[in-house]
Amino acid sequence: MQDNKHHILQNIDTAERYRLLIEQVKDYAIFMLDEGGHVISWNEGAQRIKGYAPHEILGKHFSVFYPAEDISKDIPGMELRVVRQTGKFEDEGWRLRKDGSRFWANVLITAVYNERRQLIGFSKVTRDLTERKKAEQALQDSEERYRSLAMQLNRTVQALATANEELQQFNSIVSHDLQEPLRTTYSYLLLIRKNLADKGEPEQLRYIERAILATTRMRELIISLLNYALLGTEERIFSLLSVEELVSETLHNLRHGLEEKNAVVQVNREISTVTGNKVRLLQLLQNLVSNAIKFSGGKTPEITISCREEPAFYLFSIADKGIGIAPEYVSRIFEVFRRLHPEKEYPGTGIGLSICKKIVEYHAGNIWVESVLGEGSVFYFTISKNLLAK
């Protein structure tokens, strides 16, 4: 008899310790429901997660934790029916706090039986997984945005491919169909000039000379535009080049202009080789050096060509002591057809620096200018050191 009493007291003591332990758990809402689904116990975690004090919730049906749309579908009743049949039910979904706000919950409902295996109620454990749900939603949103961006990029690539084909067709027309009538016009103008010269018609000769100049300028514009367009479509072909040969060939090609102006050229070369496309780099250097000759302002051109190595790129500069560029135009001189001076004063197409910019971009670099009006300019450009790896 004494042993039985001790056993009962021991069970009561164990149950009490278990109850106290459950009540003090803060990270989980752990509470009991009677057979009808009414709350009959309430721990500290339940109060923290759901917002109800014990006296506010005890005796109420657990459906108060469910959104209206779930109640209309009898989700709480369905869950208890499943527990009666299988012994437990686990789910995740939106639940309500006392203040009406929603949180994402993991719910486990377990049937509780007495010693005779009779159902006497249910235990319910709820975890607040709102932060995890937000992270999953953010990841899902990111994936959806990524898919959307990928689709947009694919459409853009297809549109660019179509535009590239159209541009190549345009280039073909420019290089053949447009230049052919110009060549014919130029030839007839030369014949007319010869006939007028034989007949001594000075006034008509002046008109013809202007027409010949206009035709020549049109041909130069077409060639420049064709060059500009091709830079965006042609395959990137790079090789290791001698800097000394690049500079020497540039100066050789411009020797007539250099000699005519008695230009003084200094070369400060700190590197021996560079990776690039020889034809395009020659075109780039020739454009920049010829500009230094052209915009000398009547003075003897003094030009300095420099190059050195930086960690990720090669840096080139072409400095002159010419007329310089006004500050308001420094950021705009690389625009197509951007001319700062009248055609009569400084002839040109207005495309040269735009082509320079494209050539530099073709070499994964940047181009810019530093200039003081009346004192000269320094054009800088970079060439990536990793072109062969791309």
JSON list of N, CA and C in Angstrom, two decimals, residues 331-361:
[
{"chain": "A", "resi": 331, "resn": "SER", "atom": "N", "xyz": [33.28, 66.72, -72.44]},
{"chain": "A", "resi": 331, "resn": "SER", "atom": "CA", "xyz": [32.52, 65.47, -72.28]},
{"chain": "A", "resi": 331, "resn": "SER", "atom": "C", "xyz": [31.72, 65.10, -73.52]},
{"chain": "A", "resi": 332, "resn": "ARG", "atom": "N", "xyz": [31.74, 65.96, -74.55]},
{"chain": "A", "resi": 332, "resn": "ARG", "atom": "CA", "xyz": [30.86, 65.73, -75.71]},
{"chain": "A", "resi": 332, "resn": "ARG", "atom": "C", "xyz": [31.62, 65.47, -77.00]},
{"chain": "A", "resi": 333, "resn": "ILE", "atom": "N", "xyz": [32.93, 65.56, -76.97]},
{"chain": "A", "resi": 333, "resn": "ILE", "atom": "CA", "xyz": [33.68, 65.50, -78.24]},
{"chain": "A", "resi": 333, "resn": "ILE", "atom": "C", "xyz": [33.70, 64.12, -78.86]},
{"chain": "A", "resi": 334, "resn": "PHE", "atom": "N", "xyz": [33.32, 63.07, -78.09]},
{"chain": "A", "resi": 334, "resn": "PHE", "atom": "CA", "xyz": [33.32, 61.72, -78.64]},
{"chain": "A", "resi": 334, "resn": "PHE", "atom": "C", "xyz": [31.97, 61.35, -79.27]},
{"chain": "A", "resi": 335, "resn": "GLU", "atom": "N", "xyz": [31.03, 62.31, -79.31]},
{"chain": "A", "resi": 335, "resn": "GLU", "atom": "CA", "xyz": [29.73, 62.06, -79.94]},
{"chain": "A", "resi": 335, "resn": "GLU", "atom": "C", "xyz": [29.87, 62.11, -81.46]},
{"chain": "A", "resi": 336, "resn": "VAL", "atom": "N", "xyz": [29.05, 61.30, -82.14]},
{"chain": "A", "resi": 336, "resn": "VAL", "atom": "CA", "xyz": [29.10, 61.28, -83.60]},
{"chain": "A", "resi": 336, "resn": "VAL", "atom": "C", "xyz": [28.69, 62.63, -84.17]},
{"chain": "A", "resi": 337, "resn": "PHE", "atom": "N", "xyz": [29.44, 63.11, -85.16]},
{"chain": "A", "resi": 337, "resn": "PHE", "atom": "CA", "xyz": [29.20, 64.39, -85.85]},
{"chain": "A", "resi": 337, "resn": "PHE", "atom": "C", "xyz": [29.34, 65.61, -84.93]},
{"chain": "A", "resi": 338, "resn": "ARG", "atom": "N", "xyz": [29.99, 65.44, -83.78]},
{"chain": "A", "resi": 338, "resn": "ARG", "atom": "CA", "xyz": [30.19, 66.58, -82.89]},
{"chain": "A", "resi": 338, "resn": "ARG", "atom": "C", "xyz": [31.40, 67.39, -83.39]},
{"chain": "A", "resi": 339, "resn": "ARG", "atom": "N", "xyz": [31.12, 68.54, -84.01]},
{"chain": "A", "resi": 339, "resn": "ARG", "atom": "CA", "xyz": [32.18, 69.42, -84.51]},
{"chain": "A", "resi": 339, "resn": "ARG", "atom": "C", "xyz": [32.22, 70.68, -83.65]},
{"chain": "A", "resi": 340, "resn": "LEU", "atom": "N", "xyz": [33.45, 71.09, -83.30]},
{"chain": "A", "resi": 340, "resn": "LEU", "atom": "CA", "xyz": [33.61, 72.29, -82.47]},
{"chain": "A", "resi": 340, "resn": "LEU", "atom": "C", "xyz": [34.04, 73.50, -83.30]},
{"chain": "A", "resi": 341, "resn": "HIS", "atom": "N", "xyz": [34.41, 73.26, -84.58]},
{"chain": "A", "resi": 341, "resn": "HIS", "atom": "CA", "xyz": [34.93, 74.35, -85.41]},
{"chain": "A", "resi": 341, "resn": "HIS", "atom": "C", "xyz": [34.31, 74.26, -86.80]},
{"chain": "A", "resi": 342, "resn": "PRO", "atom": "N", "xyz": [34.23, 75.40, -87.51]},
{"chain": "A", "resi": 342, "resn": "PRO", "atom": "CA", "xyz": [33.68, 75.40, -88.87]},
{"chain": "A", "resi": 342, "resn": "PRO", "atom": "C", "xyz": [34.50, 74.52, -89.80]},
{"chain": "A", "resi": 343, "resn": "GLU", "atom": "N", "xyz": [33.84, 73.96, -90.81]},
{"chain": "A", "resi": 343, "resn": "GLU", "atom": "CA", "xyz": [34.49, 73.09, -91.79]},
{"chain": "A", "resi": 343, "resn": "GLU", "atom": "C", "xyz": [35.62, 73.80, -92.52]},
{"chain": "A", "resi": 344, "resn": "LYS", "atom": "N", "xyz": [35.44, 75.08, -92.82]},
{"chain": "A", "resi": 344, "resn": "LYS", "atom": "CA", "xyz": [36.47, 75.82, -93.55]},
{"chain": "A", "resi": 344, "resn": "LYS", "atom": "C", "xyz": [37.73, 75.99, -92.71]},
{"chain": "A", "resi": 345, "resn": "GLU", "atom": "N", "xyz": [37.54, 76.14, -91.40]},
{"chain": "A", "resi": 345, "resn": "GLU", "atom": "CA", "xyz": [38.68, 76.37, -90.52]},
{"chain": "A", "resi": 345, "resn": "GLU", "atom": "C", "xyz": [39.45, 75.08, -90.24]},
{"chain": "A", "resi": 346, "resn": "TYR", "atom": "N", "xyz": [38.70, 74.01, -89.92]},
{"chain": "A", "resi": 346, "resn": "TYR", "atom": "CA", "xyz": [39.32, 72.71, -89.64]},
{"chain": "A", "resi": 346, "resn": "TYR", "atom": "C", "xyz": [38.49, 71.63, -90.34]},
{"chain": "A", "resi": 347, "resn": "PRO", "atom": "N", "xyz": [38.90, 71.21, -91.55]},
{"chain": "A", "resi": 347, "resn": "PRO", "atom": "CA", "xyz": [38.12, 70.20, -92.29]},
{"chain": "A", "resi": 347, "resn": "PRO", "atom": "C", "xyz": [38.06, 68.87, -91.53]},
{"chain": "A", "resi": 348, "resn": "GLY", "atom": "N", "xyz": [37.00, 68.13, -91.80]},
{"chain": "A", "resi": 348, "resn": "GLY", "atom": "CA", "xyz": [36.85, 66.81, -91.18]},
{"chain": "A", "resi": 348, "resn": "GLY", "atom": "C", "xyz": [35.41, 66.35, -91.23]},
{"chain": "A", "resi": 349, "resn": "THR", "atom": "N", "xyz": [35.18, 65.11, -90.89]},
{"chain": "A", "resi": 349, "resn": "THR", "atom": "CA", "xyz": [33.84, 64.52, -90.95]},
{"chain": "A", "resi": 349, "resn": "THR", "atom": "C", "xyz": [33.07, 64.63, -89.64]},
{"chain": "A", "resi": 350, "resn": "GLY", "atom": "N", "xyz": [33.77, 64.85, -88.52]},
{"chain": "A", "resi": 350, "resn": "GLY", "atom": "CA", "xyz": [33.10, 64.89, -87.22]},
{"chain": "A", "resi": 350, "resn": "GLY", "atom": "C", "xyz": [32.85, 63.51, -86.64]},
{"chain": "A", "resi": 351, "resn": "ILE", "atom": "N", "xyz": [33.47, 62.48, -87.24]},
{"chain": "A", "resi": 351, "resn": "ILE", "atom": "CA", "xyz": [33.27, 61.11, -86.78]},
{"chain": "A", "resi": 351, "resn": "ILE", "atom": "C", "xyz": [34.55, 60.51, -86.17]},
{"chain": "A", "resi": 352, "resn": "GLY", "atom": "N", "xyz": [35.69, 61.17, -86.42]},
{"chain": "A", "resi": 352, "resn": "GLY", "atom": "CA", "xyz": [36.98, 60.60, -86.04]},
{"chain": "A", "resi": 352, "resn": "GLY", "atom": "C", "xyz": [37.08, 60.18, -84.59]},
{"chain": "A", "resi": 353, "resn": "LEU", "atom": "N", "xyz": [36.71, 61.07, -83.65]},
{"chain": "A", "resi": 353, "resn": "LEU", "atom": "CA", "xyz": [36.82, 60.74, -82.22]},
{"chain": "A", "resi": 353, "resn": "LEU", "atom": "C", "xyz": [35.78, 59.71, -81.81]},
{"chain": "A", "resi": 354, "resn": "SER", "atom": "N", "xyz": [34.64, 59.67, -82.50]},
{"chain": "A", "resi": 354, "resn": "SER", "atom": "CA", "xyz": [33.63, 58.63, -82.22]},
{"chain": "A", "resi": 354, "resn": "SER", "atom": "C", "xyz": [34.19, 57.26, -82.58]},
{"chain": "A", "resi": 355, "resn": "ILE", "atom": "N", "xyz": [34.92, 57.23, -83.71]},
{"chain": "A", "resi": 355, "resn": "ILE", "atom": "CA", "xyz": [35.57, 55.97, -84.12]},
{"chain": "A", "resi": 355, "resn": "ILE", "atom": "C", "xyz": [36.64, 55.58, -83.10]},
{"chain": "A", "resi": 356, "resn": "CYS", "atom": "N", "xyz": [37.40, 56.57, -82.62]},
{"chain": "A", "resi": 356, "resn": "CYS", "atom": "CA", "xyz": [38.40, 56.29, -81.58]},
{"chain": "A", "resi": 356, "resn": "CYS", "atom": "C", "xyz": [37.76, 55.65, -80.36]},
{"chain": "A", "resi": 357, "resn": "LYS", "atom": "N", "xyz": [36.65, 56.19, -79.95]},
{"chain": "A", "resi": 357, "resn": "LYS", "atom": "CA", "xyz": [35.95, 55.66, -78.77]},
{"chain": "A", "resi": 357, "resn": "LYS", "atom": "C", "xyz": [35.52, 54.22, -79.00]},
{"chain": "A", "resi": 358, "resn": "LYS", "atom": "N", "xyz": [35.00, 53.94, -80.19]},
{"chain": "A", "resi": 358, "resn": "LYS", "atom": "CA", "xyz": [34.57, 52.58, -80.51]},
{"chain": "A", "resi": 358, "resn": "LYS", "atom": "C", "xyz": [35.76, 51.61, -80.54]},
{"chain": "A", "resi": 359, "resn": "ILE", "atom": "N", "xyz": [36.87, 52.06, -81.08]},
{"chain": "A", "resi": 359, "resn": "ILE", "atom": "CA", "xyz": [38.06, 51.20, -81.15]},
{"chain": "A", "resi": 359, "resn": "ILE", "atom": "C", "xyz": [38.54, 50.86, -79.74]},
{"chain": "A", "resi": 360, "resn": "VAL", "atom": "N", "xyz": [38.53, 51.86, -78.85]},
{"chain": "A", "resi": 360, "resn": "VAL", "atom": "CA", "xyz": [38.96, 51.63, -77.46]},
{"chain": "A", "resi": 360, "resn": "VAL", "atom": "C", "xyz": [38.01, 50.66, -76.76]},
{"chain": "A", "resi": 361, "resn": "GLU", "atom": "N", "xyz": [36.71, 50.84, -76.97]},
{"chain": "A", "resi": 361, "resn": "GLU", "atom": "CA", "xyz": [35.72, 49.93, -76.38]},
{"chain": "A", "resi": 361, "resn": "GLU", "atom": "C", "xyz": [35.88, 48.52, -76.94]}
]
